[in-house]
mmCIF file of C-alpha atoms and ligand atoms in Angstrom:
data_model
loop_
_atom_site.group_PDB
_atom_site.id
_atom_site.type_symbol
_atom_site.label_atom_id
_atom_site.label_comp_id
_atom_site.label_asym_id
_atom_site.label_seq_id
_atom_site.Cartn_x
_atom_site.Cartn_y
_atom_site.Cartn_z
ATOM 1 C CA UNK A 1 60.995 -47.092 4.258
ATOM 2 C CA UNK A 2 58.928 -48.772 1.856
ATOM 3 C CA UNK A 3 55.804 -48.622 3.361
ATOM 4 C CA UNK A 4 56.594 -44.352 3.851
ATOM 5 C CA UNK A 5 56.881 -44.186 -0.001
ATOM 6 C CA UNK A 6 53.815 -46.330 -0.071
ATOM 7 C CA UNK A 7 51.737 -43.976 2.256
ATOM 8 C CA UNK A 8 53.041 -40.975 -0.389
ATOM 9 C CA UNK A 9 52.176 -42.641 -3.006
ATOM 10 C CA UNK A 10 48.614 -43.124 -1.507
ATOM 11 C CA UNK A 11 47.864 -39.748 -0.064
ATOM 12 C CA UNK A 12 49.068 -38.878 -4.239
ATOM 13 C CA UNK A 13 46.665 -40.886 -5.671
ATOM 14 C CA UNK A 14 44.087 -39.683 -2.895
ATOM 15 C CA UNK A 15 44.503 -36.073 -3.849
ATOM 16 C CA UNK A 16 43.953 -37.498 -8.108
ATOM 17 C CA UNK A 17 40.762 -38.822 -6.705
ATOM 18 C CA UNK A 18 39.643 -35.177 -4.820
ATOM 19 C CA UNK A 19 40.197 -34.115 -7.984
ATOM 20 C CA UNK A 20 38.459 -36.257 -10.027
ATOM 21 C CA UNK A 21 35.236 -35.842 -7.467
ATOM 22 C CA UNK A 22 35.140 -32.093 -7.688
ATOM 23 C CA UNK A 23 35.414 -32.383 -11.624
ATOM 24 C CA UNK A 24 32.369 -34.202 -11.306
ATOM 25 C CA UNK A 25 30.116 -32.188 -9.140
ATOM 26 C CA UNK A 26 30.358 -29.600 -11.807
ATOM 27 C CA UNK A 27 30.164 -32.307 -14.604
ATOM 28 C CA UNK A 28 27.145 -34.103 -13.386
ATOM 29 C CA UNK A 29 24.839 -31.225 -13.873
ATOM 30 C CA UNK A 30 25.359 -30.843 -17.789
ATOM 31 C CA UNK A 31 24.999 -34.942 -17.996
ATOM 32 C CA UNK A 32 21.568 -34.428 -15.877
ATOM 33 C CA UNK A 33 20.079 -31.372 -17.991
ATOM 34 C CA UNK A 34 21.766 -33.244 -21.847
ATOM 35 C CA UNK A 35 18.685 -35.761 -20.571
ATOM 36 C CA UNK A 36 16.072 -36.422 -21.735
ATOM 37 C CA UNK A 37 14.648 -39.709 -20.060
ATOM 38 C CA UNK A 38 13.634 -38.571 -16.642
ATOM 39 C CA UNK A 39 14.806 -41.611 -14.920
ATOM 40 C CA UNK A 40 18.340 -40.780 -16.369
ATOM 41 C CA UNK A 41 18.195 -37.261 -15.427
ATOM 42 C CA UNK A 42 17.380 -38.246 -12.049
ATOM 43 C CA UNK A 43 19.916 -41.046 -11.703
ATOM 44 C CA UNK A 44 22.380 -38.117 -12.963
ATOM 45 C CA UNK A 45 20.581 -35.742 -9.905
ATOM 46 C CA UNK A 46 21.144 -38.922 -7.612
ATOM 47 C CA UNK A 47 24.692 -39.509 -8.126
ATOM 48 C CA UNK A 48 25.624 -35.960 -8.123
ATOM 49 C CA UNK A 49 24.221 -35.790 -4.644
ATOM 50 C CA UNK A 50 26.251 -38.978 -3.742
ATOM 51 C CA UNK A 51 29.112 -37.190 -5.582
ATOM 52 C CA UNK A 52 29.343 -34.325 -2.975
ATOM 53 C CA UNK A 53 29.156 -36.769 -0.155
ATOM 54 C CA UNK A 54 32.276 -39.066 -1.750
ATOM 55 C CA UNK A 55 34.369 -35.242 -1.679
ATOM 56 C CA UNK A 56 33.209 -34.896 2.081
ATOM 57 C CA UNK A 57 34.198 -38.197 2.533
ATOM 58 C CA UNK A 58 37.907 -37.544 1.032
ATOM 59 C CA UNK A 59 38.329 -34.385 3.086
ATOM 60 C CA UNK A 60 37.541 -36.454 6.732
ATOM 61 C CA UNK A 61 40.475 -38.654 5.448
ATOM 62 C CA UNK A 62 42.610 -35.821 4.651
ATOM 63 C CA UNK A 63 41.900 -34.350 7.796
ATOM 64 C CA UNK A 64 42.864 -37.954 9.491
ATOM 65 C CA UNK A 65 45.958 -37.432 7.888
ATOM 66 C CA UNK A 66 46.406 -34.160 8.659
ATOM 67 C CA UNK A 67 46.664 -33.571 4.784
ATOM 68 C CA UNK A 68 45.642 -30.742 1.963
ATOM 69 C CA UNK A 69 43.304 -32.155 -0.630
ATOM 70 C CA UNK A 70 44.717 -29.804 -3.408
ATOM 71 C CA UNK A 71 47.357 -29.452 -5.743
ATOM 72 C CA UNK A 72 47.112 -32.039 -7.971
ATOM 73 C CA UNK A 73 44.925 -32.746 -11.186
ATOM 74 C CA UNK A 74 43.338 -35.732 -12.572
ATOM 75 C CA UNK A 75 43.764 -35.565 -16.061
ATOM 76 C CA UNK A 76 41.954 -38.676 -16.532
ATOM 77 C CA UNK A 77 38.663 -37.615 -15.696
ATOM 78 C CA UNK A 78 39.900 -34.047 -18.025
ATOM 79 C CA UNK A 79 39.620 -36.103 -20.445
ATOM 80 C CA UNK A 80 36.810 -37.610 -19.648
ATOM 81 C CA UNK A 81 34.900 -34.551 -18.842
ATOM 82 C CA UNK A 82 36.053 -33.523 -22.214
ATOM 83 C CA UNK A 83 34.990 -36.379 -24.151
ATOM 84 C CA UNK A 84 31.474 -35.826 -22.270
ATOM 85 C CA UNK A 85 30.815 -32.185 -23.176
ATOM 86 C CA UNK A 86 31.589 -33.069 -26.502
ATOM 87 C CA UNK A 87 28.883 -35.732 -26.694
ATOM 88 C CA UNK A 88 26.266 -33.110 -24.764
ATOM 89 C CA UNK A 89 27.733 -31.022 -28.439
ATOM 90 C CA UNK A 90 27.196 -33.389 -30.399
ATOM 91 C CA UNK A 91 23.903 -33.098 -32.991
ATOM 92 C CA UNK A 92 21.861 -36.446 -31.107
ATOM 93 C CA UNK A 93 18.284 -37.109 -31.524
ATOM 94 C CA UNK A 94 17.140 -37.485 -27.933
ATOM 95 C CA UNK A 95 17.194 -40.897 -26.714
ATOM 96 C CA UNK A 96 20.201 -41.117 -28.872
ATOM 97 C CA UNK A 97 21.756 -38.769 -27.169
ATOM 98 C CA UNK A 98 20.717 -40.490 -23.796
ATOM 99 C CA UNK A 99 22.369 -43.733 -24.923
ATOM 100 C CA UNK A 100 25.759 -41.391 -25.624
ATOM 101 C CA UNK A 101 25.543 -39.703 -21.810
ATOM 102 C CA UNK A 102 25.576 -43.369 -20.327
ATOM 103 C CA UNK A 103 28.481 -44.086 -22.342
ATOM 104 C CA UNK A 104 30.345 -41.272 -21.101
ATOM 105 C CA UNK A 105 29.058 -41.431 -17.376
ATOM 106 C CA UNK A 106 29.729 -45.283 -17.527
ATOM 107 C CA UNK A 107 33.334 -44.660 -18.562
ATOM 108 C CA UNK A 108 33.617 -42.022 -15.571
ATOM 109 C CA UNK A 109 32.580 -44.715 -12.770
ATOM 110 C CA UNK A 110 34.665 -47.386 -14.468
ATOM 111 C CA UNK A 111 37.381 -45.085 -14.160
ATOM 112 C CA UNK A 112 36.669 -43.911 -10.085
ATOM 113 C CA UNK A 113 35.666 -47.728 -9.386
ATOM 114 C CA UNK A 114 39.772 -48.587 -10.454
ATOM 115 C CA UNK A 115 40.851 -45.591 -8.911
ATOM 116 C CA UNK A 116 39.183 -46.318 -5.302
ATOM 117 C CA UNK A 117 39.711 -50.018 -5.794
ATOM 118 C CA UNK A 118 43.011 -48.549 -5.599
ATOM 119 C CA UNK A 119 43.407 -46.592 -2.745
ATOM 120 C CA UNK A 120 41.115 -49.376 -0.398
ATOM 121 C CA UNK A 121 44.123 -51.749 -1.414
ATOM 122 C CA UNK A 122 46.684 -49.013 0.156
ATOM 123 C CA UNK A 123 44.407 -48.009 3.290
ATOM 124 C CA UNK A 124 44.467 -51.669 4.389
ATOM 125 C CA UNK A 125 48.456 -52.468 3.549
ATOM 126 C CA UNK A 126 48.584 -48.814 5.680
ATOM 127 C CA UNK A 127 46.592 -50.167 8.733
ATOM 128 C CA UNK A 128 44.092 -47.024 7.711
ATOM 129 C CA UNK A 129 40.763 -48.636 8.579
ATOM 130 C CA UNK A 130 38.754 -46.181 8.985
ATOM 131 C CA UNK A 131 39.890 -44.421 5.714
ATOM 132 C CA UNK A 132 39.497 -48.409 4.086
ATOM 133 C CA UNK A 133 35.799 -48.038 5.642
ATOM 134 C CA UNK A 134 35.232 -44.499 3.755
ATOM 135 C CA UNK A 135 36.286 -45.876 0.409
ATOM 136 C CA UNK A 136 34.581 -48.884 0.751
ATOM 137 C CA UNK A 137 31.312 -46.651 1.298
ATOM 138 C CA UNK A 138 32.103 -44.981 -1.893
ATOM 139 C CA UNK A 139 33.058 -47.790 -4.325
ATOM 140 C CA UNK A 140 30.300 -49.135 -3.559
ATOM 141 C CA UNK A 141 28.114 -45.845 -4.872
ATOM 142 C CA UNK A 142 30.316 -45.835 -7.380
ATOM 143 C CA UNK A 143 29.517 -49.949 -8.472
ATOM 144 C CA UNK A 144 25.634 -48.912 -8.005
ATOM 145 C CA UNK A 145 25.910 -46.195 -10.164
ATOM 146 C CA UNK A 146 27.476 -48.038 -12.998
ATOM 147 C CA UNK A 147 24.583 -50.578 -12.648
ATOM 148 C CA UNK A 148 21.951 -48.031 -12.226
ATOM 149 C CA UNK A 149 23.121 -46.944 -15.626
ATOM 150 C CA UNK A 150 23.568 -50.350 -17.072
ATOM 151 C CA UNK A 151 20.154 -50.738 -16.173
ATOM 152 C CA UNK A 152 18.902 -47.395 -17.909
ATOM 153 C CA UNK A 153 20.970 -48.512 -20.985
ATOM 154 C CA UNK A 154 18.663 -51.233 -21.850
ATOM 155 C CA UNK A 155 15.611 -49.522 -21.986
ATOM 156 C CA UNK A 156 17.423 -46.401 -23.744
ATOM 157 C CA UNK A 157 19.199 -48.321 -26.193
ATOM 158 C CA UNK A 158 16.581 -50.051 -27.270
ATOM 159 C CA UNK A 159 14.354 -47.023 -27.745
ATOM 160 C CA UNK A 160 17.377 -45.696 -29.767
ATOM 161 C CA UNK A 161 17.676 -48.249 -31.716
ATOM 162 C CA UNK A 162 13.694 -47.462 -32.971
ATOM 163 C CA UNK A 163 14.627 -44.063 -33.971
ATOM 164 C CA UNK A 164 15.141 -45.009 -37.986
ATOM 165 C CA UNK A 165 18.155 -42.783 -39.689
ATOM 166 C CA UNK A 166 17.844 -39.682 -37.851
ATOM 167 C CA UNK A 167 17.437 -36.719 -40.555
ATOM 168 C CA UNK A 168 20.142 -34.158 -39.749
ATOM 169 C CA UNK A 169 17.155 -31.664 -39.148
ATOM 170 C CA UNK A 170 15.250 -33.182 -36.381
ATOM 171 C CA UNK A 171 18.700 -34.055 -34.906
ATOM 172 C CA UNK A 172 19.657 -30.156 -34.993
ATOM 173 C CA UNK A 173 15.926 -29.472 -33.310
ATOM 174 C CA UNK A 174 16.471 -31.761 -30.666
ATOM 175 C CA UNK A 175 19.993 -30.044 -29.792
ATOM 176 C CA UNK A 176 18.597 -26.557 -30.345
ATOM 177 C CA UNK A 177 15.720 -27.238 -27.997
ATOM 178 C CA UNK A 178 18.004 -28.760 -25.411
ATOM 179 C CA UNK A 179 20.305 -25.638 -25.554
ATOM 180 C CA UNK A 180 17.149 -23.580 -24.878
HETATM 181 FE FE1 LIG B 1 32.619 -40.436 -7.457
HETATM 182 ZN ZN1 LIG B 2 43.483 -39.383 -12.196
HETATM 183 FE FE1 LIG B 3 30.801 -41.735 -9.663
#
């Protein structure tokens, strides 16, 4: 009995995570063309690529499980995607700006890394190995994309920090010529 509610509870927070994944695959594009560092931009490429193979992933366990992915929305990573299109809005100078996408992106993988730490925790108590073998695959992306970042944060922050007060102008420029 318990361990049924458990396994609904799982295939629940499953589905949040399908969710979360295919907000991303759109996502990831705006964070990769919002760059302006190349190596970021291509991190952004890298992990959106990964991305589409952690959704292919979820839909082999689904299929295990003789599941539907759909039908429910993360509203986490809403929020999250929200909070990131309003820092590509914002009026950054560019490496600025680059330090604000890592901020955003970083929060997103925090976010997945709890939410697939999650679910590994439930595919083991479940006996699901070869799902706990998937997820494992992906939180581990997932922890090399936050460091990939973390890495790319300490160059980019420190240029950032270099740019003296921004002038509102050649902060407008930079956002005009990335909308271009
Ligand atoms: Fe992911
Ligand atoms: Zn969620
Ligand atoms: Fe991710």
């Amino acid at each position: 009995m318990r361990k049924d509610s458990l396994r609904q509870l799982y295939v629940d927070e499953l589905k949040d995570l399908y969710s979360a994944e295919t907000q991303m695959v759109k996502t990831l594009p705006k964070l990769a063309r919002a760059s302006s560092n190349a190596q970021l931009r291509q991190a952004f490429e890298n992990h959106l690529r990964e991305t589409s193979e952690q959704v292919s992933r979820l839909e082999q366990i689904f299929d295990m499980l003789e599941e539907k992915p759909t039908g429910r929305k993360c509203l986490g990573m809403d929020g999250l995607v929200k909070e990131s299109s309003e820092t590509v809005q914002g009026a950054y100078g560019d490496s600025v700006m680059d330090a604000a996408l890592i901020g955003a992106a970083q929060r997103v993988e925090h976010y997945e890394i709890a939410g697939y730490g999650t679910v590994r925790a439930f595919a083991e108590l479940l006996g699901e190995n070869e799902h706990a073998s998937l997820i494992a695959q992906t939180l581990e992306e997932e922890k090399q994309a936050d460091q990939t970042l973390t890495r790319l944060a300490e160059q980019i922050n420190a240029q950032a920090s270099l740019v003296a007060e921004e002038t509102k102008e050649s902060a407008n420029k930079s956002a005009a010529r990335r909308a271009a």
